[in-house]
XYZ file of C-alpha atoms in Angstrom:
386
model
C -41.101 7.852 -17.101
C -41.073 11.653 -17.251
C -40.809 12.316 -13.543
C -40.523 16.087 -13.990
C -44.063 16.276 -15.353
C -45.324 15.161 -11.938
C -44.078 18.487 -10.525
C -45.182 20.770 -13.357
C -46.972 23.324 -11.160
C -43.861 24.218 -9.147
C -41.471 24.006 -12.088
C -43.657 26.067 -14.429
C -44.185 28.687 -11.727
C -40.411 29.176 -11.421
C -38.973 29.278 -14.960
C -35.199 29.299 -15.099
C -34.737 28.058 -11.540
C -32.900 24.834 -10.791
C -34.229 23.224 -7.612
C -31.659 21.248 -5.633
C -33.212 21.471 -2.158
C -34.965 18.106 -2.016
C -33.275 17.413 1.331
C -34.720 20.626 2.760
C -37.875 21.702 0.966
C -38.894 18.988 -1.476
C -41.139 20.183 -4.295
C -44.736 19.018 -3.984
C -46.054 16.782 -6.753
C -49.053 18.234 -8.606
C -51.281 15.565 -7.080
C -50.791 17.179 -3.655
C -53.199 19.909 -4.765
C -55.997 17.358 -4.926
C -55.263 16.388 -1.334
C -55.431 20.036 -0.271
C -58.673 20.477 -2.167
C -60.213 17.384 -0.577
C -59.378 18.705 2.887
C -61.039 22.024 2.004
C -64.132 20.193 0.760
C -64.318 18.041 3.875
C -63.966 21.099 6.107
C -66.663 22.941 4.160
C -69.146 20.114 3.747
C -68.622 18.123 6.935
C -67.846 21.119 9.172
C -67.054 19.783 12.676
C -67.944 16.262 11.532
C -64.733 16.299 9.505
C -62.945 15.028 12.610
C -64.858 11.763 12.366
C -63.420 11.272 8.893
C -59.956 12.336 10.009
C -59.874 9.848 12.891
C -61.719 7.029 11.136
C -60.243 7.316 7.626
C -57.369 9.769 7.204
C -55.205 8.833 10.200
C -55.641 5.064 9.683
C -54.806 5.431 5.983
C -51.679 7.494 6.687
C -50.594 4.973 9.323
C -51.162 2.120 6.889
C -48.934 3.746 4.244
C -46.090 4.209 6.744
C -46.560 0.722 8.153
C -46.248 -0.853 4.708
C -43.389 1.325 3.462
C -41.259 1.059 6.610
C -42.340 -2.501 7.473
C -43.672 -1.698 10.934
C -45.403 -4.606 12.653
C -48.421 -2.690 13.946
C -49.887 0.595 12.658
C -50.879 1.436 16.256
C -47.176 2.088 16.869
C -47.473 5.237 14.720
C -48.620 8.687 15.836
C -48.668 11.959 13.854
C -48.067 15.590 14.795
C -47.322 18.965 13.217
C -43.535 18.594 13.532
C -41.029 16.043 14.765
C -39.701 18.373 17.469
C -43.130 18.387 19.107
C -43.042 14.600 19.299
C -39.443 14.402 20.485
C -40.156 16.891 23.267
C -43.148 14.810 24.354
C -40.732 11.906 24.578
C -38.346 13.978 26.748
C -41.215 15.172 28.929
C -41.951 11.582 29.939
C -39.065 11.454 32.423
C -39.566 12.632 35.988
C -35.949 13.609 36.622
C -32.928 14.756 34.575
C -31.494 12.045 32.349
C -28.088 11.196 30.900
C -28.215 11.487 27.103
C -25.741 10.118 24.579
C -25.915 11.829 21.180
C -23.693 13.136 18.367
C -22.324 16.479 17.235
C -24.200 16.054 13.935
C -27.811 16.499 15.003
C -30.193 19.003 13.426
C -30.487 22.487 14.978
C -33.880 21.858 16.534
C -32.629 18.901 18.564
C -29.214 20.358 19.376
C -30.901 23.532 20.664
C -33.301 21.500 22.798
C -30.435 19.472 24.239
C -28.585 22.655 25.202
C -31.687 23.812 27.062
C -32.005 20.482 28.845
C -28.373 20.776 29.929
C -29.337 24.032 31.639
C -31.909 21.984 33.569
C -29.268 19.558 34.861
C -29.615 16.911 32.169
C -26.240 15.428 31.228
C -25.543 15.344 27.479
C -22.545 13.524 25.985
C -21.705 14.445 22.381
C -19.849 12.033 20.099
C -17.856 13.415 17.163
C -18.950 11.660 13.982
C -17.018 13.824 11.512
C -15.538 11.836 8.606
C -16.565 8.474 10.051
C -17.995 5.573 8.048
C -21.200 3.767 8.949
C -19.282 0.955 10.635
C -17.090 3.404 12.568
C -20.159 5.296 13.819
C -21.708 2.020 14.946
C -18.587 1.079 16.892
C -18.277 4.562 18.398
C -21.859 4.592 19.672
C -21.727 1.057 21.091
C -18.385 1.679 22.818
C -19.568 4.909 24.437
C -22.920 3.442 25.420
C -21.037 0.734 27.324
C -18.719 3.340 28.842
C -21.295 5.942 29.895
C -24.419 3.807 30.424
C -26.822 6.528 29.202
C -30.519 6.667 30.020
C -31.269 7.859 26.471
C -29.483 7.443 23.152
C -30.680 9.842 20.452
C -29.041 10.170 17.046
C -29.750 10.492 13.332
C -29.992 7.657 10.840
C -28.588 10.079 8.268
C -26.697 13.158 9.428
C -28.046 16.468 8.139
C -24.622 18.134 7.818
C -22.430 15.457 6.214
C -25.027 13.238 4.545
C -23.505 10.149 6.188
C -26.064 7.320 6.115
C -25.855 4.547 8.710
C -26.476 1.225 7.008
C -29.410 -0.785 8.311
C -27.231 -3.650 9.549
C -25.194 -1.159 11.591
C -28.349 0.517 12.869
C -29.685 -2.836 14.072
C -26.364 -3.623 15.744
C -26.557 -0.365 17.689
C -30.146 -0.893 18.786
C -29.695 -4.500 19.923
C -26.269 -4.082 21.500
C -27.384 -1.578 24.118
C -28.652 -2.186 27.623
C -32.422 -2.823 27.359
C -32.974 -0.057 29.923
C -31.607 2.566 27.532
C -34.308 4.402 25.609
C -33.297 4.846 21.960
C -34.704 7.502 19.636
C -33.581 7.640 15.986
C -34.182 10.704 13.811
C -34.897 9.321 10.337
C -36.012 12.539 8.622
C -33.155 12.442 6.055
C -33.361 8.710 5.320
C -37.000 7.682 5.032
C -38.566 7.624 1.563
C -35.149 7.765 -0.122
C -34.674 4.011 -0.564
C -36.220 0.722 0.630
C -35.913 0.531 4.414
C -37.220 -2.004 6.888
C -37.597 -1.056 10.543
C -39.428 -4.287 11.341
C -37.044 -5.335 14.113
C -35.677 -1.920 15.103
C -39.155 -0.529 15.851
C -39.649 -3.235 18.452
C -37.141 -1.463 20.691
C -36.345 2.013 19.350
C -38.430 5.141 18.843
C -38.280 6.460 15.281
C -39.065 10.035 14.238
C -39.557 11.504 10.778
C -41.865 13.602 8.667
C -43.297 14.655 5.338
C -41.433 17.883 4.615
C -38.506 16.293 2.799
C -38.527 13.108 0.723
C -42.064 12.114 1.694
C -43.117 15.007 -0.585
C -46.067 15.992 1.600
C -44.909 19.315 3.011
C -45.587 20.515 6.535
C -47.789 18.938 9.182
C -47.214 15.233 8.477
C -44.569 14.282 11.040
C -44.631 11.029 12.958
C -43.212 9.047 15.829
C -43.056 5.261 15.880
C -42.955 3.848 19.394
C -42.109 0.315 20.546
C -45.206 -1.810 21.239
C -44.384 -2.120 24.963
C -43.992 1.650 25.474
C -45.281 2.827 28.856
C -44.032 6.425 28.870
C -46.375 9.095 30.199
C -45.546 12.444 28.554
C -46.022 15.517 30.725
C -46.478 17.480 27.496
C -49.800 15.875 26.627
C -53.135 16.827 25.081
C -56.769 15.817 24.915
C -56.325 13.709 21.788
C -54.454 11.123 23.838
C -57.867 10.357 25.330
C -59.780 10.456 22.059
C -61.040 6.881 22.486
C -62.345 7.736 25.981
C -63.749 11.161 25.227
C -67.397 10.143 25.439
C -66.816 8.837 28.966
C -64.254 11.389 30.083
C -63.375 11.353 33.787
C -61.682 14.447 35.152
C -60.266 12.605 38.135
C -58.285 10.026 36.189
C -55.361 10.564 33.803
C -55.507 8.016 31.016
C -52.818 6.997 28.499
C -53.665 4.524 25.715
C -51.666 1.332 25.192
C -50.262 2.486 21.858
C -48.508 5.437 20.207
C -51.562 7.653 20.739
C -50.112 8.349 24.200
C -47.916 10.855 22.317
C -50.816 12.695 20.679
C -51.367 16.357 21.413
C -54.336 18.606 20.755
C -56.189 20.002 17.762
C -53.971 20.047 14.678
C -54.181 21.116 11.037
C -54.378 17.859 9.044
C -53.945 18.977 5.422
C -50.401 17.533 5.445
C -51.847 14.071 6.024
C -54.253 14.530 3.103
C -51.336 15.520 0.863
C -49.266 12.596 2.132
C -52.016 10.122 1.279
C -52.763 11.569 -2.156
C -49.081 11.767 -3.125
C -48.219 8.202 -2.200
C -51.417 6.620 -3.456
C -50.677 8.225 -6.809
C -46.957 7.438 -6.940
C -47.681 3.833 -5.982
C -50.333 3.584 -8.712
C -47.697 4.746 -11.220
C -45.243 2.084 -10.103
C -42.815 4.623 -8.649
C -41.066 2.563 -6.003
C -38.291 3.451 -3.573
C -35.969 1.228 -5.594
C -36.644 3.343 -8.695
C -36.319 6.629 -6.808
C -33.012 5.625 -5.220
C -31.594 4.297 -8.491
C -32.568 7.472 -10.327
C -31.041 9.730 -7.670
C -27.767 7.783 -7.761
C -27.623 8.390 -11.536
C -28.049 12.129 -10.960
C -25.453 12.142 -8.192
C -22.924 10.240 -10.287
C -23.354 12.741 -13.104
C -22.938 15.607 -10.626
C -19.689 14.054 -9.361
C -18.404 13.754 -12.910
C -18.840 17.483 -13.537
C -17.770 18.480 -10.022
C -14.410 16.812 -10.492
C -13.442 19.157 -13.321
C -15.249 22.273 -12.121
C -13.118 25.357 -11.545
C -15.903 26.909 -9.487
C -15.553 24.237 -6.797
C -11.743 23.972 -6.903
C -11.473 25.093 -3.246
C -14.202 22.778 -1.957
C -14.635 19.073 -1.313
C -17.600 16.717 -1.057
C -17.972 14.996 2.318
C -18.136 11.402 1.176
C -19.904 10.006 -1.871
C -20.324 6.296 -1.214
C -23.775 5.612 -2.668
C -24.495 2.883 -0.105
C -23.554 5.067 2.853
C -24.749 8.447 1.703
C -27.825 10.627 1.691
C -29.726 11.932 -1.321
C -27.793 15.171 -0.951
C -24.142 16.177 -1.184
C -22.439 18.328 1.436
C -19.793 20.511 -0.175
C -17.385 21.852 2.428
C -15.179 24.931 2.300
C -12.283 25.664 4.656
C -13.994 28.739 6.052
C -17.358 30.431 6.370
C -16.432 33.380 4.098
C -15.611 31.156 1.111
C -18.823 29.194 1.565
C -20.828 32.401 1.861
C -19.290 33.800 -1.335
C -19.982 30.581 -3.278
C -23.520 30.396 -1.942
C -24.279 33.962 -3.043
C -22.975 33.285 -6.553
C -24.976 30.066 -6.819
C -28.122 31.828 -5.626
C -27.700 34.645 -8.154
C -27.488 31.988 -10.885
C -30.992 30.831 -9.824
C -29.733 27.536 -8.466
C -31.694 26.670 -5.325
C -29.587 25.040 -2.601
C -29.013 25.728 1.101
C -26.058 26.414 3.375
C -25.120 25.203 6.846
C -22.117 27.140 8.161
C -19.250 26.440 5.763
C -21.146 23.623 4.043
C -23.290 23.942 0.893
C -25.902 21.256 0.351
C -27.132 20.066 -3.057
C -30.187 17.785 -2.826
C -31.372 15.381 -5.523
C -34.743 13.974 -6.474
C -36.808 12.702 -9.375
C -37.844 16.175 -10.555
C -34.327 16.776 -11.889
C -32.769 15.352 -15.039
C -29.395 15.205 -16.792
C -29.908 18.605 -18.403
C -30.396 20.189 -14.968
C -27.109 18.734 -13.726
C -25.250 19.980 -16.801
C -26.895 23.382 -16.481
C -25.572 23.827 -12.928
C -21.985 23.657 -14.081
C -22.536 25.618 -17.266
C -23.918 28.497 -15.197
C -21.203 28.311 -12.538
C -18.249 27.872 -14.879
C -19.262 30.667 -17.233
C-alpha cells in the first residue's frame, strides 16, 4: 500500500522536506481533516448541545478504540485530557502528604521538571540511571531498588525518550507484579503505544498508564489519556466539575463526589477536536487494514535501511546510535555525540538540508513512520554526504 498518499496534505505543503520527527510531531493523515470538520459542524449546528454528543458518542468511541487496541478490560478505566502532564499532576495531587518516588534519569522534561518542584515541597525522589541498559537490566534495577527503598510511587517510561530503549512487555509485567501492592505505579507509554501490538490487559489491573495522541497515535494535540486500575480510590485535589458529570443534574454543594472509575481524574471544559481526529484517523486506518503489526514491520524495514547507510556515512563518523535492537527499541534512533557543540553543528547542517529531526542535548533523534519510504532514507544520506 502507498502509505505516503495518506499524508498528502502535509507532504505536498512542504516540498523538498524530509520529515523524520514521528516520535515528536507525527504528521497528521489527511483523514484527520474530516474529523476537524465534523467537530466544527457539531459546534455550529448543535451549539451547546454538542456536549451531549461528546459525552454520549465521542468519548465512548475514543475509549472503545483504546480499549481494543491496548486490550484494557474495561473502557471505564480510561479518561482523556488535553495533555498527559495534566493527568499525571492530578495523580500526584491525590496524596495528602509528601511521598517517596522512585523514577529514572531518562524521563521526559515535563515530568522531570515536575519532580524537581515536588522535591522542593519535601517529596523524596530517587533517580535510577538507565543509561546503556537492556530491557532485562532495567527490570532488575527497578525491582532491586523498589525492594531497597520501598517507595510510595514508582513512575517511569515504557520507552525512554532520550535513548529509545523499549522495555519488553514481559519485563514490564515483572516490574508491576513484583512490587509491594501498596506502591502506586504510573507508566508513561507515550513513546510506545501505537508503534506495535501491545497488551496491557494484566498490567492495567494494577498500574496507571499515561499516553496521548501527539506522536504515533497520529491525532495531534488534545487527545491524551490516563488508564487507572479498576479499584482506584484516589481523590485528586486538582479536580474539576466534569468529575461529577453523571451527578450534575442533582448537584449538591455540600458533598464532594468522585465516581468509581477513571472519570475521577477528569477536569473541566476542554477542546475536544483531538478526540474527533483520533477517532477518524483510526477508524480509517483500521478500515484499510493498517494494523500495528504492519506499521511496526514497515518501520523496522526503514530503520534497517537507515542503519545500512549510517554505517558508511562520513557525516556521522563522530556519532553513535544508542542501541538498535528492533525488539528493544523505539521507532526512533538516538544519535549521540561526545559533546553538545558537535551535536549542535550536526543539527544545524541537517536542518539546512531540509531534513526535519529534533535534538535533545548532545543527542539527535530520527523518527520513523509509514509516511517515509526507501527513497527518503537514501535521500538523507545523499544530502548529508554531498
